[in-house]
Amino acid sequence: MKQATIIGSGLVGSLWAIYLNKAGYKVSLFERRADMRKNTISAGKSINLAISYRGWKALDAVGVGDIIRKSAIPMYGRIAHQIDGSTSFHPYGINNQAIYSVSRGEINSRLMDIAESSGMTELFFDSQCTGLDMNKNIAYFEHNVNGIKFETKSDVIFATDGAFSTVRYQSMQRLDRFSYSQNYIEDGYKEILLPANSDGSFKLEKNALHIWPRGRFMLIALPNIDGSFTCTLFMPFDGHKFCFNNLKSKDDIITFFKEMFPDFYQLMPEIAETWTDHPISSLAIIRCFPWHNKQTVLMGDAAHATVPFYGQGMNAGFEDCTVMAQLMEQFEDDWNGCFAAYEKMRKPNGDAVQDLSLQNYLIMRDKINDPDFNLQQKVEKRIHELYPDQYLPLYSMVSFSDIEYHTALEQGKKQDEEMKKFILNHDISWSTDDRTLDDIIHNALGKEILA
Amino acid sequence: MKQATIIGSGLVGSLWAIYLNKAGYKVSLFERRADMRKNTISAGKSINLAISYRGWKALDAVGVGDIIRKSAIPMYGRIAHQIDGSTSFHPYGINNQAIYSVSRGEINSRLMDIAESSGMTELFFDSQCTGLDMNKNIAYFEHNVNGIKFETKSDVIFATDGAFSTVRYQSMQRLDRFSYSQNYIEDGYKEILLPANSDGSFKLEKNALHIWPRGRFMLIALPNIDGSFTCTLFMPFDGHKFCFNNLKSKDDIITFFKEMFPDFYQLMPEIAETWTDHPISSLAIIRCFPWHNKQTVLMGDAAHATVPFYGQGMNAGFEDCTVMAQLMEQFEDDWNGCFAAYEKMRKPNGDAVQDLSLQNYLIMRDKINDPDFNLQQKVEKRIHELYPDQYLPLYSMVSFSDIEYHTALEQGKKQDEEMKKFILNHDISWSTDDRTLDDIIHNALGKEILA
């Protein structure tokens, strides 16, 4: 029977085990942490995720989407909270399209359960990978608890061990001509838990992603099924008036929240007491190439870790599984050929999802307050509503389609320029009434936009 | 007495030991290789170097320039060799300005001698650094020959262990928020030794850097004091008609040299026999930040390794010593403050020398054959001759001044645009005679160019 090794039982590793089982592979899945299902530990730092089209597609292909859907909360758009307490709703798509808030721990646990229940995946916890022999397909491990060293040999090795992949660091990064970069952005983040009301109800509108956009920094909140919200404050570490280094005392924190997020502060006056519940974490874009060497390959964050601002990190990793599964059928047992095709196809998409993520930070924290930006969004949305098959806004391409990320990025740039001209040439403004806007769109379509 | 540890006894490490000795520091200098002075081993891959202004300045500041000058060969310009055998001379500067060809082994050995002879530097060879405790200023080593492990504690640690710095890899690269990138270019290189004539004379003009520019690839040659030339072929590894992967058999090599470098082939018909004397090596740009942590700092290639096309790698590393020595005086024993100032000042220059190096590859292998480029070079040179204090071409800023690299890069871009306009606006062409050109320059200067 064909044997596969997967290193890292995070979201991508656990899902990929299910794929490999279905393809007839026996899988040994190694994880350096303890079994998260038996412990109240968080799997990595970020505990909130949003599943969108690509994620569901990858889950549904192996029949596990519906299990995950049970604990997923649809978010139909963003609600922006201004300093004066006013809010505005910005739908993500049309016809009730949504992205879905899920708990990382919950989805990861279910994927491990499903992999294990097939009888074809064996999970090994507390197993730290210490190195690889990529010529012989051998992975070396040390057990974190008992210190025993062991190794495993298989037909193929998948590294799904995340942004700071040990496999990449211990083996690929030492190869000649391996290009690699880790670039930290100026900003860090801190998670904050906004509890449910005492009756278990939500303190904010449940079916939305909440943003408090403040230009150089922002607070966001995503709903959890227990009525709480997982909130995240993104801001520079230092060098700015508002930065983490200037939030040292409880007074600093209270003053900051009262001034910048007064409505949030009212919901959570205990903010200063809970401040140290979570650390301040850093954010990096990690790029590398190639993604494979012989029968060893990087998938998910190990290949293309991104910043979280488009909510596409997990979705891109899950899409790696979709693509790899297709190529696996095509190349049969020629893993080297399969991996060469995979990295050729996916690398431009990994780069693009990173570029898109960085762009979207600016949109979330700043542009969402810009009337020109919102006018353009409104016009784009209306064109999309009237001509849904002919015009897809960038956000829809990324979140509600499986158009390749790099195509979406390029097409998005082109559309952005076209749309700016369109608005200018037709004198569209916030005072343009809906009927006039529709007339302009109907007249123009098929001529200027999609000539 | 104050104690310093230097890891890596290459060019920068050895020179920096001399600087530290003069500042009253006792230095332990560790090197993973054997003593190059007792062995016929090469210090790293590239054996040819060009010293220009910044290098001499750093050497002269500690009185070792004249020792190195004895074995340095001035190169007053480039000689370009065309396929038809014709050549053209392109001076580097004015008034006999030159860059100087030196042997890496020779200069490195002399610097080690000088450091050692002070009685203040102790050299430890075969000593592989295995890690650092940057909180305690402890460096850990393993002896390559006897396997003994040992450690050293000092006031300050300098990592001058090159592009693939162990210190950086084992310690800094593991720190949170350490940005890092290693980007390999598409091209590799192979060294070729063109021997002297049997009477010891040079087979090519001695006092020049020879280039065979062929668009996507090039051959260069630098003189050695024994009458030989160290030549280097730069070309893509693969994916092009002319690439290393297409030079497999002796026939491939002979056909390639006969066709593309016929004059060189005549000088060295044994090229195919000597082909495997040197390996094909890769080329990378390595960027990182920060360059220090507490009392540990990166200098030279460990901080900002570049591709060799501007001949500035060693010069930039030596300039690190000049700058560090100045800051050392200013900050006295506050190493953390000194290193923070050093990295703030030098990081933009490290980035710039890398950008300049990549730019210059294009100039050397391709643009040097472009009439428009050469016309612009001619005009710039003439302006520089007529107004030497008022106008410095980019090459002169980089090679014959210590203007900061990032200033040279920015100023160079600006001048390039201005010069293109100047040539266009005044209708200057290759048919413009010298007198007319001088008139145009005299009329324009003080108005358009330096308003």
Coordinates of N, CA and C in Angstrom, one line a residue, chain B residues 27-140:
Chain B
V27 N 41.0 40.9 20.5 CA 40.0 40.3 19.6 C 40.3 38.8 19.5
S28 N 39.2 38.0 19.6 CA 39.3 36.6 19.2 C 38.6 36.4 17.9
L29 N 39.3 36.0 16.9 CA 38.8 35.9 15.6 C 38.7 34.4 15.2
F30 N 37.4 34.0 15.0 CA 37.2 32.5 14.7 C 36.8 32.3 13.2
E31 N 37.4 31.2 12.7 CA 37.2 30.9 11.3 C 36.9 29.5 11.1
R32 N 35.9 29.1 10.3 CA 35.5 27.7 10.2 C 36.5 27.0 9.2
R33 N 37.1 27.7 8.3 CA 38.1 27.1 7.4 C 39.4 26.9 8.1
A34 N 40.3 26.2 7.4 CA 41.7 26.1 7.9 C 42.4 27.4 7.6
D35 N 43.6 27.6 8.1 CA 44.4 28.8 7.8 C 44.8 28.9 6.3
M36 N 44.2 29.8 5.6 CA 44.5 29.9 4.2 C 45.9 30.2 3.9
R37 N 46.6 30.8 4.8 CA 48.0 31.1 4.6 C 48.9 29.9 4.6
K38 N 48.5 28.8 5.2 CA 49.3 27.6 5.3 C 48.8 26.6 4.2
N39 N 47.8 26.9 3.5 CA 47.2 25.9 2.6 C 46.9 26.6 1.3
T40 N 46.9 25.8 0.3 CA 46.6 26.4 -1.0 C 45.1 26.2 -1.3
I41 N 44.3 26.8 -0.3 CA 42.9 26.8 -0.5 C 42.4 28.2 -0.9
S42 N 41.3 28.2 -1.6 CA 40.8 29.6 -1.9 C 39.8 30.0 -0.8
A43 N 39.8 31.3 -0.5 CA 38.9 31.8 0.5 C 37.6 32.1 -0.1
G44 N 36.7 31.1 -0.1 CA 35.4 31.3 -0.8 C 35.6 31.1 -2.3
K45 N 34.5 31.4 -3.0 CA 34.5 31.0 -4.4 C 35.1 32.0 -5.3
S46 N 34.9 33.3 -5.1 CA 35.4 34.2 -6.1 C 36.8 34.7 -5.7
I47 N 37.8 34.6 -6.7 CA 39.1 34.8 -6.3 C 39.6 36.2 -6.8
N48 N 38.8 36.9 -7.5 CA 39.2 38.2 -8.1 C 38.3 39.3 -7.5
L49 N 38.9 40.4 -7.2 CA 38.2 41.5 -6.6 C 38.7 42.8 -7.2
A50 N 37.9 43.9 -7.1 CA 38.4 45.2 -7.5 C 38.2 46.2 -6.4
I51 N 39.3 46.8 -5.9 CA 39.2 47.7 -4.9 C 39.0 49.1 -5.5
S52 N 38.0 49.8 -5.0 CA 37.8 51.2 -5.4 C 37.9 52.2 -4.2
Y53 N 37.4 53.4 -4.4 CA 37.7 54.4 -3.4 C 37.4 54.1 -2.0
R54 N 36.2 53.5 -1.8 CA 35.7 53.2 -0.4 C 36.6 52.2 0.3
G55 N 37.1 51.2 -0.5 CA 38.0 50.2 0.0 C 39.3 50.7 0.4
W56 N 39.9 51.6 -0.4 CA 41.2 52.2 -0.1 C 41.0 53.1 1.1
K57 N 39.9 53.8 1.2 CA 39.7 54.7 2.3 C 39.7 53.9 3.7
A58 N 39.0 52.8 3.7 CA 38.9 52.0 4.9 C 40.3 51.3 5.2
L59 N 41.0 50.9 4.2 CA 42.4 50.3 4.4 C 43.4 51.4 4.9
D60 N 43.3 52.5 4.3 CA 44.3 53.6 4.6 C 44.1 54.1 6.0
A61 N 42.8 54.1 6.5 CA 42.5 54.7 7.8 C 43.2 53.9 8.9
V62 N 43.6 52.6 8.6 CA 44.3 51.9 9.6 C 45.7 51.5 9.1
G63 N 46.1 52.3 8.1 CA 47.5 52.2 7.6 C 47.9 51.0 6.8
V64 N 47.0 50.3 6.3 CA 47.3 49.0 5.6 C 47.2 49.1 4.1
G65 N 46.7 50.3 3.6 CA 46.5 50.5 2.1 C 47.8 50.2 1.3
D66 N 48.9 50.8 1.8 CA 50.1 50.7 1.0 C 50.6 49.3 0.8
I67 N 50.4 48.4 1.8 CA 50.8 47.0 1.7 C 50.0 46.3 0.6
I68 N 48.7 46.6 0.6 CA 47.9 46.0 -0.4 C 48.2 46.5 -1.8
R69 N 48.5 47.8 -1.9 CA 48.8 48.5 -3.2 C 49.9 47.8 -3.9
K70 N 50.8 47.2 -3.2 CA 51.9 46.5 -3.9 C 51.5 45.5 -4.9
S71 N 50.4 44.8 -4.6 CA 50.0 43.7 -5.5 C 48.7 44.0 -6.2
A72 N 48.4 45.3 -6.3 CA 47.1 45.7 -6.9 C 47.4 46.2 -8.4
I73 N 46.6 45.9 -9.3 CA 46.8 46.3 -10.7 C 45.7 47.3 -11.1
P74 N 46.1 48.5 -11.4 CA 45.0 49.5 -11.8 C 44.4 49.1 -13.1
M75 N 43.0 49.3 -13.1 CA 42.3 49.1 -14.4 C 41.6 50.4 -14.7
Y76 N 42.0 51.0 -15.7 CA 41.5 52.4 -16.0 C 40.2 52.5 -16.7
G77 N 39.7 51.3 -17.2 CA 38.4 51.3 -17.9 C 38.1 49.9 -18.3
R78 N 37.0 49.8 -19.0 CA 36.6 48.5 -19.6 C 37.0 48.5 -21.0
I79 N 37.5 47.3 -21.5 CA 37.6 47.0 -22.9 C 36.6 46.1 -23.3
A80 N 35.7 46.5 -24.2 CA 34.6 45.7 -24.7 C 35.1 44.9 -25.9
H81 N 34.9 43.6 -26.0 CA 35.3 42.8 -27.1 C 34.0 42.3 -27.9
Q82 N 33.9 42.7 -29.1 CA 32.8 42.3 -29.9 C 33.1 41.0 -30.6
I83 N 32.0 40.4 -31.1 CA 32.1 39.1 -31.8 C 33.1 39.2 -33.0
D84 N 33.1 40.3 -33.7 CA 33.9 40.4 -34.9 C 35.4 40.7 -34.5
G85 N 35.7 40.7 -33.2 CA 37.1 40.9 -32.8 C 37.5 42.3 -32.5
S86 N 36.6 43.3 -32.9 CA 36.9 44.7 -32.6 C 36.8 44.9 -31.1
T87 N 37.5 45.9 -30.6 CA 37.4 46.3 -29.2 C 37.2 47.8 -29.1
S88 N 36.7 48.2 -27.9 CA 36.6 49.6 -27.6 C 36.9 49.8 -26.2
F89 N 37.5 51.0 -25.9 CA 37.9 51.3 -24.5 C 36.9 52.3 -23.9
H90 N 36.5 52.0 -22.7 CA 35.5 52.9 -22.0 C 36.1 53.2 -20.6
P91 N 36.7 54.4 -20.5 CA 37.4 54.8 -19.3 C 36.4 54.8 -18.1
Y92 N 36.8 54.5 -16.9 CA 36.0 54.5 -15.7 C 35.8 55.9 -15.2
G93 N 36.8 56.7 -15.3 CA 36.8 58.1 -14.8 C 37.6 59.0 -15.5
I94 N 38.1 60.1 -14.9 CA 39.0 61.0 -15.5 C 40.3 61.0 -14.8
N95 N 41.3 61.7 -15.4 CA 42.6 61.8 -14.7 C 43.2 60.5 -14.2
N96 N 43.1 59.5 -15.0 CA 43.7 58.2 -14.6 C 43.0 57.6 -13.4
Q97 N 41.8 57.9 -13.1 CA 41.1 57.2 -12.0 C 41.0 55.7 -12.4
A98 N 41.1 54.9 -11.5 CA 41.1 53.4 -11.7 C 40.5 52.6 -10.6
I99 N 40.0 51.5 -10.9 CA 39.7 50.5 -9.9 C 40.8 49.5 -9.9
Y100 N 41.1 48.7 -8.8 CA 42.3 47.9 -8.7 C 42.0 46.5 -8.6
S101 N 42.6 45.7 -9.5 CA 42.4 44.2 -9.4 C 43.3 43.7 -8.3
V102 N 42.8 42.9 -7.4 CA 43.6 42.3 -6.4 C 43.1 40.8 -6.2
S103 N 44.0 40.0 -5.6 CA 43.7 38.6 -5.4 C 43.1 38.5 -4.0
R104 N 41.9 37.9 -3.9 CA 41.2 37.7 -2.6 C 42.1 37.1 -1.6
G105 N 42.8 36.0 -2.0 CA 43.7 35.2 -1.1 C 44.8 36.1 -0.5
E106 N 45.4 36.9 -1.4 CA 46.5 37.7 -1.1 C 46.1 38.8 0.0
I107 N 45.1 39.5 -0.3 CA 44.7 40.6 0.6 C 44.2 40.1 1.9
N108 N 43.4 38.9 1.8 CA 42.9 38.3 3.1 C 44.1 37.9 4.0
S109 N 45.1 37.3 3.4 CA 46.3 36.8 4.1 C 47.0 38.0 4.8
R110 N 47.2 39.0 4.0 CA 47.9 40.2 4.6 C 47.2 40.8 5.7
L111 N 45.8 40.9 5.6 CA 45.0 41.5 6.7 C 45.1 40.6 7.9
M112 N 45.1 39.3 7.8 CA 45.3 38.4 8.9 C 46.6 38.6 9.6
D113 N 47.7 38.6 8.7 CA 49.1 38.9 9.2 C 49.1 40.1 10.1
I114 N 48.6 41.2 9.6 CA 48.6 42.5 10.3 C 47.9 42.4 11.6
A115 N 46.7 41.8 11.6 CA 45.9 41.7 12.8 C 46.7 40.9 13.8
E116 N 47.2 39.8 13.4 CA 48.0 38.9 14.3 C 49.2 39.6 14.9
S117 N 49.9 40.3 14.0 CA 51.2 40.9 14.4 C 51.0 42.0 15.4
S118 N 49.8 42.5 15.6 CA 49.6 43.5 16.7 C 49.7 42.9 18.1
G119 N 49.6 41.6 18.1 CA 49.6 40.9 19.4 C 48.3 41.0 20.1
M120 N 47.3 41.7 19.5 CA 46.0 41.9 20.1 C 44.9 41.1 19.5
T121 N 45.2 40.3 18.4 CA 44.2 39.5 17.8 C 44.7 38.0 17.8
E122 N 43.9 37.1 18.3 CA 44.2 35.7 18.3 C 43.3 35.1 17.3
L123 N 43.8 34.3 16.4 CA 43.0 33.6 15.3 C 42.8 32.2 15.7
F124 N 41.6 31.7 15.5 CA 41.2 30.3 15.8 C 40.6 29.7 14.5
F125 N 41.3 28.8 13.9 CA 40.8 28.2 12.7 C 40.0 26.9 12.9
D126 N 39.5 26.4 11.8 CA 38.7 25.1 11.9 C 37.6 25.2 13.0
S127 N 37.2 26.4 13.3 CA 36.2 26.6 14.4 C 34.9 27.0 13.8
Q128 N 34.0 26.1 13.8 CA 32.6 26.3 13.3 C 31.7 26.8 14.4
C129 N 31.1 28.0 14.1 CA 30.2 28.5 15.1 C 28.9 27.7 15.0
T130 N 28.4 27.2 16.1 CA 27.2 26.4 16.1 C 26.0 27.1 16.7
G131 N 26.2 28.3 17.3 CA 25.1 29.0 17.8 C 25.5 30.2 18.7
L132 N 24.6 31.0 19.1 CA 24.9 32.1 19.9 C 23.9 32.3 21.1
D133 N 24.3 32.8 22.2 CA 23.4 33.2 23.2 C 23.5 34.8 23.2
M134 N 22.6 35.4 22.5 CA 22.8 36.9 22.3 C 22.4 37.7 23.6
N135 N 21.8 37.0 24.6 CA 21.5 37.7 25.8 C 22.8 37.7 26.7
K136 N 23.7 36.7 26.5 CA 24.9 36.6 27.4 C 26.2 36.9 26.6
N137 N 26.1 37.2 25.3 CA 27.3 37.4 24.5 C 28.2 36.2 24.5
I138 N 27.5 35.1 24.4 CA 28.3 33.8 24.3 C 28.2 33.2 22.9
A139 N 29.3 32.9 22.3 CA 29.3 32.2 21.0 C 29.8 30.7 21.3
Y140 N 29.1 29.8 20.6 CA 29.4 28.4 20.8 C 30.1 27.9 19.5

